[in-house]
Amino acid sequence: MSIVPHIVGVLVLLLGVMVSVGLHELGHMIPAKKFGVRVSQYFIGFGPTVWSRTKGETEYGIKAIPLGGFVRLVGMMPPAPAGARRGKGFFSELISDARDASVAEVRPGEEHRAFYNLSTPKKLIVMFGGPFVNLVIATVLIGGILVGYGTLAVSTTVAQLSECVPASVTSTATGDDCAGQPAAPAAAAGLEPGDEIVAFGGTDVTSWQQLVGLINESAGRESEVAVLRDGERLTLSVTPALTDRPVIDEQGAAVLDADGEPVVEPGGFVGFSPLQVREQQPLSSVLPAVGDQVWQTATMVATLPVRVADAATQAFTPEERAQDSVQSVVGVARISGEIMALDEAIFDRVMIYLSLIASLNIALFVFNMIPFLPLDGGHLVNALYEGGKRTVARIRGAAVLPGPADVARMTPVAYVVFLILLGVGGVLIVADLVDPVRIT
């Protein structure tokens, strides 16, 4: 197997990540500059600088590790209150150093351009701008896929016929599995691949789920089935066999129980599998689809400790790695390579890639809304806290409103969060190397 498609797939993913991160940072930088904040740096990536160019007062550039990015907004932390003494101890030194480094970036006479002097609404716009851009990217991509490309749906057209009535729900109903079994009713009735079933038992058929219900209700009884074959309507007679049948969902997939086994119930068996078709969705389906993905991602983030523990357990025990297991960037890159190597039309693979990039942007949106520094959500919480204090002061008629929130005091929290994220990333990278999630 050639490794070239996998390499191309990883490179395409990296390009998508870089574009997404770059636009995220623009979502911070553009409103910040609009509000007068000096932005000293705009970089895509981390580590050593590969290329940079200074335009105006901002240095733009690319760094060697294309897995993130940043904009440096001058004056993120306000100076210490007048008369405050430098504290002692590790955390106090940490706070003081962070505050001093931030204040040192503010050029003399430009204190009014420091981020900490923005009003609360402007701070919220600047810090929410990045995640919001990711949400917009995801919405555009998902909308393009749903409306322009469509989703797979189960039709009422015959794709393939079974040879016999299966002896069990695990039977293939073909070949050796048919030894001693009666012929499948569909084949006996004369149904052919390509026939579109338009009526069953005198009832017009509009969906696969409806057809399954009609077949189950007619088990053991001869029923008329109307089909369209080469544009001509034909009426055939079929008697569905009464047997245990798997419960089917709206997508035509078998419903599984807690043990992963098919849920069965008595029903009718005709003996054909439906053709899957791609149906373009209405524009009204886009926002609900985005909302559903955001909710699923938020649920995954909320249960991240459990999911990380499950991934580690599955990686180092005989337990199989779940398909929905949380993954690191290494795992996502591997999946990207496998997508490029799929035996699918290039357009279909492009759509899969766009779906993957949309999912990554939703993950960036949800992840950055976690309300802890150094994430954007932490800055949003600080801005809301600051605005809340000022609002209460106004209501109480205070002559002097509170100054900017002392964000530097949250520096230890930011370091702890960073170390936790580093640890989680390390565990998942090892899990993805030892026992990766596979799509093929």
Coordinates of C-alpha atoms in Angstrom, one line a residue:
M1 CA 0.0 0.0 0.0
S2 CA 1.4 3.4 -1.0
I3 CA 2.1 5.9 1.8
V4 CA 1.7 8.9 -0.5
P5 CA -2.1 9.2 -0.1
H6 CA -1.6 9.2 3.7
I7 CA 1.1 11.9 3.5
V8 CA -1.1 14.0 1.2
G9 CA -4.1 13.5 3.6
V10 CA -2.0 14.7 6.6
L11 CA -0.8 17.7 4.7
V12 CA -4.3 18.6 3.6
L13 CA -5.4 18.4 7.3
L14 CA -2.6 20.6 8.4
L15 CA -3.6 23.2 5.8
G16 CA -7.1 23.1 7.0
V17 CA -6.0 23.5 10.6
M18 CA -3.7 26.4 9.7
V19 CA -6.4 28.2 7.8
S20 CA -8.9 27.6 10.7
V21 CA -6.5 28.8 13.3
G22 CA -5.4 31.8 11.2
L23 CA -9.0 32.9 10.8
H24 CA -9.6 32.4 14.5
E25 CA -6.8 34.7 15.3
L26 CA -8.1 37.3 12.8
G27 CA -11.4 37.1 14.7
H28 CA -9.4 38.5 17.7
M29 CA -7.1 40.8 15.9
I30 CA -9.5 42.7 13.6
P31 CA -11.9 44.0 16.3
A32 CA -8.9 44.6 18.7
K33 CA -7.3 46.9 16.1
K34 CA -10.7 48.5 15.4
F35 CA -11.0 49.4 19.1
G36 CA -7.4 50.9 19.1
V37 CA -5.5 48.1 20.8
R38 CA -2.0 47.7 19.6
V39 CA -1.4 44.2 18.2
S40 CA 2.3 43.5 18.2
Q41 CA 2.3 40.0 16.7
Y42 CA 0.1 37.7 14.6
F43 CA 1.5 34.2 14.1
I44 CA 0.3 30.9 12.9
G45 CA 2.0 28.0 14.6
F46 CA 4.3 27.6 17.5
G47 CA 8.0 27.2 18.0
P48 CA 10.8 28.7 15.9
T49 CA 9.9 31.4 13.4
V50 CA 10.0 30.2 9.8
W51 CA 9.0 33.5 8.2
S52 CA 7.8 36.9 9.4
R53 CA 7.2 40.3 8.1
T54 CA 6.4 43.5 10.0
K55 CA 3.7 45.7 8.5
G56 CA 2.8 48.8 10.4
E57 CA 3.1 48.0 14.1
T58 CA 2.3 44.3 13.7
E59 CA 4.7 41.4 13.0
Y60 CA 3.0 38.8 10.9
G61 CA 4.6 35.3 10.6
I62 CA 4.5 31.5 10.5
K63 CA 6.2 29.3 13.0
A64 CA 7.5 25.7 12.6
I65 CA 4.8 23.8 14.4
P66 CA 1.5 24.4 12.5
L67 CA -0.8 23.3 15.3
G68 CA -2.0 26.6 16.7
G69 CA -1.4 30.3 16.6
F70 CA -1.7 33.5 18.6
V71 CA -2.1 37.3 18.4
R72 CA -0.3 39.4 21.0
L73 CA -2.7 42.1 22.2
V74 CA -0.7 44.6 24.2
G75 CA -1.7 45.2 27.8
M76 CA -3.7 42.0 28.5
M77 CA -3.1 42.5 32.2
P78 CA -3.4 45.8 34.1
P79 CA -0.6 47.1 36.4
A80 CA -0.7 46.4 40.1
P81 CA -2.9 48.7 42.1
A82 CA -1.1 51.8 43.4
G83 CA 0.8 51.1 46.6
A84 CA 0.6 47.3 46.2
R85 CA 3.6 45.4 47.4
R86 CA 5.2 42.6 45.5
G87 CA 4.2 39.3 47.2
K88 CA 6.5 36.5 48.2
G89 CA 6.2 32.9 47.4
F90 CA 6.1 30.9 44.2
F91 CA 2.6 31.8 43.1
S92 CA 3.0 35.5 44.1
E93 CA 6.2 35.7 42.0
L94 CA 4.4 34.0 39.1
I95 CA 1.6 36.6 39.3
S96 CA 4.0 39.5 39.6
D97 CA 6.2 38.3 36.7
A98 CA 3.2 37.9 34.4
R99 CA 1.9 41.3 35.3
D100 CA 5.3 43.0 34.8
A101 CA 5.8 41.3 31.4
S102 CA 2.3 42.6 30.3
V103 CA 2.8 46.1 31.5
A104 CA 6.3 46.3 29.9
E105 CA 4.7 45.8 26.4
V106 CA 2.8 49.0 26.8
R107 CA 4.7 51.9 25.3
P108 CA 4.9 55.2 27.2
G109 CA 2.0 57.4 26.3
E110 CA 0.0 54.5 24.8
E111 CA -1.7 53.3 28.0
H112 CA -5.1 54.2 26.5
R113 CA -4.4 51.5 23.8
A114 CA -3.9 48.7 26.3
F115 CA -6.4 45.9 26.1
Y116 CA -7.2 46.2 29.8
N117 CA -8.6 49.7 29.2
L118 CA -11.3 48.5 26.8
S119 CA -14.9 48.6 28.0
T120 CA -16.5 45.3 28.9
P121 CA -18.5 45.0 25.7
K122 CA -15.4 45.6 23.6
K123 CA -13.4 43.0 25.5
L124 CA -16.2 40.5 25.0
I125 CA -16.3 41.2 21.2
V126 CA -12.5 40.8 20.9
M127 CA -12.3 37.6 22.9
F128 CA -15.4 36.0 21.5
G129 CA -14.4 37.0 17.9
G130 CA -12.0 34.0 17.5
P131 CA -14.4 31.2 18.6
F132 CA -17.2 32.9 16.7
V133 CA -15.2 32.7 13.5
N134 CA -14.7 29.0 14.0
L135 CA -18.4 28.6 14.5
V136 CA -19.1 30.5 11.2
I137 CA -16.5 28.4 9.3
A138 CA -18.2 25.2 10.6
T139 CA -21.7 26.5 9.7
V140 CA -20.6 27.4 6.2
L141 CA -19.0 24.0 5.6
I142 CA -21.8 22.0 7.1
G143 CA -24.3 24.1 5.1
G144 CA -22.4 23.5 1.9
I145 CA -22.3 19.8 2.5
L146 CA -26.0 19.4 3.5
V147 CA -27.4 21.8 0.9
G148 CA -25.0 21.2 -2.0
Y149 CA -23.8 17.7 -1.5
G150 CA -26.6 16.1 0.6
T151 CA -26.7 13.2 3.0
L152 CA -27.2 9.5 2.5
A153 CA -30.8 8.3 2.9
V154 CA -32.4 4.9 2.5
S155 CA -34.8 4.8 -0.5
T156 CA -37.5 2.3 -1.4
T157 CA -35.6 1.1 -4.4
V158 CA -34.4 -2.5 -4.5
A159 CA -30.6 -2.7 -4.4
Q160 CA -29.9 -6.4 -3.8
L161 CA -32.1 -9.5 -3.3
S162 CA -31.7 -12.2 -0.7
E163 CA -31.7 -15.8 -1.9
C164 CA -33.7 -17.3 1.0
V165 CA -35.4 -16.6 4.3
P166 CA -32.6 -16.4 6.9
A167 CA -32.4 -18.9 9.7
S168 CA -31.2 -16.1 12.1
V169 CA -30.6 -12.4 12.1
T170 CA -26.9 -13.0 11.6
S171 CA -27.4 -15.1 8.4
T172 CA -26.4 -13.6 5.1
A173 CA -29.4 -15.2 3.4
T174 CA -27.1 -16.3 0.6
G175 CA -24.9 -19.3 -0.4
D176 CA -24.4 -21.9 2.2
D177 CA -26.6 -20.1 4.7
C178 CA -29.6 -20.9 2.5
A179 CA -29.2 -24.7 2.9
G180 CA -32.6 -26.1 3.8
Q181 CA -34.2 -22.6 3.9
P182 CA -37.2 -21.5 1.8
A183 CA -36.7 -19.0 -1.0
A184 CA -36.9 -15.3 -0.2
P185 CA -40.4 -13.9 -0.9
A186 CA -39.0 -11.0 -3.0
A187 CA -37.2 -13.3 -5.4
A188 CA -40.1 -15.6 -5.6
A189 CA -42.4 -12.7 -6.4
G190 CA -40.2 -11.5 -9.2
L191 CA -38.8 -8.3 -7.7
E192 CA -35.6 -7.2 -9.4
P193 CA -32.7 -4.8 -8.4
G194 CA -33.7 -1.3 -9.5
D195 CA -37.4 -1.7 -8.8
E196 CA -38.8 1.3 -7.0
I197 CA -41.6 0.2 -4.6
V198 CA -44.3 2.8 -4.7
A199 CA -47.2 0.9 -2.9
F200 CA -47.5 -2.1 -0.6
G201 CA -50.8 -3.7 0.4
G202 CA -52.8 -1.0 -1.3
T203 CA -51.0 1.8 0.6
D204 CA -48.8 4.3 -1.2
V205 CA -45.2 4.2 0.0
T206 CA -43.2 7.4 0.7
S207 CA -40.4 6.2 2.9
W208 CA -38.3 3.2 3.9
Q209 CA -39.5 3.3 7.5
Q210 CA -43.1 3.2 6.3
L211 CA -42.4 0.3 4.0
V212 CA -40.8 -1.7 6.9
G213 CA -43.9 -1.1 9.0
L214 CA -46.2 -2.3 6.2
I215 CA -44.1 -5.4 5.6
N216 CA -44.2 -6.3 9.3
E217 CA -47.9 -5.8 9.5
S218 CA -48.4 -8.1 6.5
A219 CA -46.2 -11.0 7.8
G220 CA -47.7 -14.3 6.6
R221 CA -50.3 -12.7 4.4
E222 CA -50.2 -12.3 0.6
S223 CA -50.0 -8.6 -0.4
E224 CA -49.8 -6.7 -3.6
V225 CA -46.6 -4.7 -4.2
A226 CA -46.5 -2.0 -6.9
V227 CA -43.2 -1.2 -8.4
L228 CA -41.8 1.1 -11.0
R229 CA -39.5 -0.8 -13.5
D230 CA -38.0 1.1 -16.4
G231 CA -40.8 3.8 -16.0
E232 CA -43.6 1.2 -16.1
R233 CA -45.8 0.4 -13.1
L234 CA -46.1 -3.3 -12.3
T235 CA -48.1 -5.1 -9.6
L236 CA -46.6 -8.2 -8.0
S237 CA -47.8 -10.5 -5.2
V238 CA -45.6 -11.2 -2.2
T239 CA -46.1 -13.0 1.1
P240 CA -43.7 -11.7 3.7
A241 CA -42.3 -14.6 5.9
L242 CA -42.8 -14.3 9.6
T243 CA -39.5 -14.4 11.4
D244 CA -37.3 -12.5 13.9
R245 CA -36.2 -9.3 12.3
P246 CA -33.7 -6.6 13.5
V247 CA -35.2 -3.3 14.5
I248 CA -34.1 -0.7 11.9
D249 CA -33.6 3.0 12.5
E250 CA -34.4 5.9 10.0
Q251 CA -31.0 5.5 8.3
G252 CA -31.7 1.8 7.6
A253 CA -29.1 0.6 10.2
A254 CA -29.8 -2.1 12.8
V255 CA -30.5 -0.9 16.3
L256 CA -28.1 -2.4 18.8
D257 CA -28.6 -3.2 22.5
A258 CA -26.2 -2.4 25.4
D259 CA -24.1 -5.4 24.5
G260 CA -23.8 -4.4 20.8
E261 CA -26.2 -7.1 19.6
P262 CA -29.0 -6.4 17.2
V263 CA -32.4 -5.7 18.7
V264 CA -34.9 -8.2 17.2
E265 CA -38.6 -8.5 17.2
P266 CA -41.1 -10.7 15.2
G267 CA -41.8 -9.2 11.8
G268 CA -42.1 -9.7 8.1
F269 CA -39.2 -10.7 5.8
V270 CA -39.4 -10.0 2.1
G271 CA -35.7 -10.3 1.2
F272 CA -34.2 -7.2 -0.4
S273 CA -31.9 -4.5 0.8
P274 CA -32.7 -0.9 -0.1
L275 CA -30.6 1.4 -2.3
Q276 CA -29.0 4.3 -0.5
V277 CA -29.3 7.7 -2.3
R278 CA -27.9 11.1 -1.6
E279 CA -30.5 13.7 -0.9
Q280 CA -29.8 17.4 -0.7
Q281 CA -31.2 19.0 2.4
P282 CA -33.1 22.3 2.8
L283 CA -31.3 25.4 4.1
S284 CA -33.4 25.2 7.2
S285 CA -31.6 22.0 8.2
V286 CA -28.2 23.7 8.6
L287 CA -28.5 25.5 12.0
P288 CA -30.1 22.5 13.7
A289 CA -27.3 20.3 12.4
V290 CA -24.7 22.8 13.6
G291 CA -26.4 23.0 17.0
D292 CA -26.5 19.2 17.3
Q293 CA -22.8 18.9 16.6
V294 CA -22.0 21.7 19.1
W295 CA -24.1 19.9 21.7
Q296 CA -22.4 16.6 21.0
T297 CA -18.9 18.2 21.2
A298 CA -19.8 20.0 24.4
T299 CA -21.0 16.7 25.9
M300 CA -17.7 15.1 24.9
V301 CA -15.7 17.9 26.5
A302 CA -17.8 17.8 29.6
T303 CA -17.0 14.0 29.9
L304 CA -13.4 14.4 28.8
P305 CA -11.8 12.9 31.9
V306 CA -13.9 9.7 31.5
R307 CA -13.3 9.5 27.8
V308 CA -9.5 10.0 28.2
A309 CA -9.5 7.2 30.8
D310 CA -11.5 4.9 28.5
A311 CA -9.1 5.7 25.6
A312 CA -6.1 4.8 27.8
T313 CA -7.7 1.6 29.0
Q314 CA -8.6 0.5 25.5
A315 CA -5.1 1.3 24.2
F316 CA -3.4 -0.9 26.8
T317 CA -5.8 -3.7 27.3
P318 CA -7.4 -6.3 24.9
E319 CA -10.5 -4.1 24.8
E320 CA -11.1 -2.7 21.3
R321 CA -10.7 1.0 20.8
A322 CA -14.1 2.5 20.3
Q323 CA -14.9 4.3 17.0
D324 CA -16.1 7.4 18.9
S325 CA -13.1 7.4 21.2
V326 CA -11.6 10.9 21.8
Q327 CA -8.4 11.4 19.8
S328 CA -5.3 13.6 19.8
V329 CA -4.0 15.5 16.8
V330 CA -2.0 12.4 15.9
G331 CA -5.2 10.3 15.7
V332 CA -7.0 12.9 13.6
A333 CA -4.0 13.1 11.3
R334 CA -4.0 9.3 10.9
I335 CA -7.7 9.4 10.1
S336 CA -7.0 12.2 7.5
G337 CA -4.5 10.0 5.8
E338 CA -6.9 7.1 5.8
I339 CA -9.6 9.3 4.2
M340 CA -7.2 10.1 1.3
A341 CA -6.5 6.4 0.8
L342 CA -10.2 5.4 0.6
D343 CA -11.4 3.8 -2.6
E344 CA -13.9 6.6 -3.1
A345 CA -14.5 9.2 -5.8
I346 CA -12.3 12.3 -5.2
F347 CA -15.4 14.5 -4.8
D348 CA -16.7 12.2 -2.0
R349 CA -13.3 12.4 -0.3
V350 CA -13.3 16.2 -0.5
M351 CA -16.7 16.2 1.2
I352 CA -15.4 13.9 4.0
Y353 CA -12.5 16.3 4.4
L354 CA -14.7 19.3 4.6
S355 CA -16.8 17.5 7.2
L356 CA -13.7 16.8 9.2
I357 CA -12.6 20.4 9.1
A358 CA -16.1 21.5 10.1
S359 CA -15.9 19.2 13.1
L360 CA -12.5 20.6 14.0
N361 CA -13.8 24.1 13.9
I362 CA -16.7 23.2 16.2
A363 CA -14.2 21.6 18.5
L364 CA -12.2 24.8 18.5
F365 CA -15.3 26.8 19.3
V366 CA -16.4 24.6 22.1
F367 CA -12.9 24.1 23.6
N368 CA -12.1 27.8 23.6
M369 CA -15.4 28.5 25.5
I370 CA -14.2 26.5 28.5
P371 CA -14.2 29.3 31.2
F372 CA -10.6 29.0 32.3
L373 CA -7.5 30.9 31.3
P374 CA -5.5 30.8 29.1
L375 CA -8.5 29.8 26.9
D376 CA -10.8 32.5 25.4
G377 CA -13.6 31.5 27.7
G378 CA -11.4 32.4 30.7
H379 CA -11.0 35.9 29.3
L380 CA -14.7 36.2 28.7
V381 CA -15.4 35.3 32.3
N382 CA -13.0 37.9 33.5
A383 CA -14.6 40.5 31.3
L384 CA -18.0 39.6 32.6
Y385 CA -16.8 39.7 36.2
E386 CA -15.3 43.2 35.6
G387 CA -18.5 44.4 33.9
G388 CA -20.6 43.0 36.7
K389 CA -18.6 44.8 39.4
R390 CA -18.9 48.1 37.5
T391 CA -22.7 47.6 37.0
V392 CA -23.2 46.9 40.8
A393 CA -21.1 50.0 41.5
R394 CA -23.2 52.2 39.2
I395 CA -26.4 50.9 40.8
R396 CA -25.0 51.7 44.3
G397 CA -24.1 55.2 43.0
A398 CA -20.4 54.9 43.5
A399 CA -18.5 58.0 42.7
V400 CA -15.5 56.0 41.3
L401 CA -16.1 52.8 39.3
P402 CA -13.8 49.8 39.8
G403 CA -10.8 49.5 37.6
P404 CA -9.9 46.6 35.3
A405 CA -10.1 43.2 36.8
D406 CA -6.7 41.9 38.0
V407 CA -6.4 39.1 35.4
A408 CA -2.8 38.4 36.5
R409 CA -4.1 36.8 39.7
M410 CA -5.4 34.0 37.6
T411 CA -2.0 33.2 36.2
P412 CA -1.5 30.1 38.4
V413 CA -4.9 28.8 37.2
A414 CA -3.7 29.3 33.6
Y415 CA -0.6 27.3 34.3
V416 CA -2.5 24.5 35.9
V417 CA -4.9 24.3 33.0
F418 CA -2.0 24.3 30.6
L419 CA -0.4 21.4 32.4
I420 CA -3.7 19.5 32.5
L421 CA -4.1 20.0 28.7
L422 CA -0.5 18.9 28.2
G423 CA -1.1 15.8 30.2
V424 CA -4.3 14.9 28.4
G425 CA -2.7 15.5 25.0
G426 CA 0.2 13.2 26.0
V427 CA -2.0 10.4 27.1
L428 CA -4.1 10.6 23.9
I429 CA -1.0 10.8 21.7
V430 CA 0.3 7.6 23.2
A431 CA -3.1 5.9 22.9
D432 CA -3.3 6.9 19.2
L433 CA 0.2 5.5 18.5
V434 CA -0.4 2.2 20.4
D435 CA -4.0 1.5 19.4
P436 CA -5.4 4.1 16.9
V437 CA -9.0 4.5 15.9
R438 CA -9.4 3.2 12.4
I439 CA -12.0 3.9 9.7
T440 CA -10.9 1.2 7.4

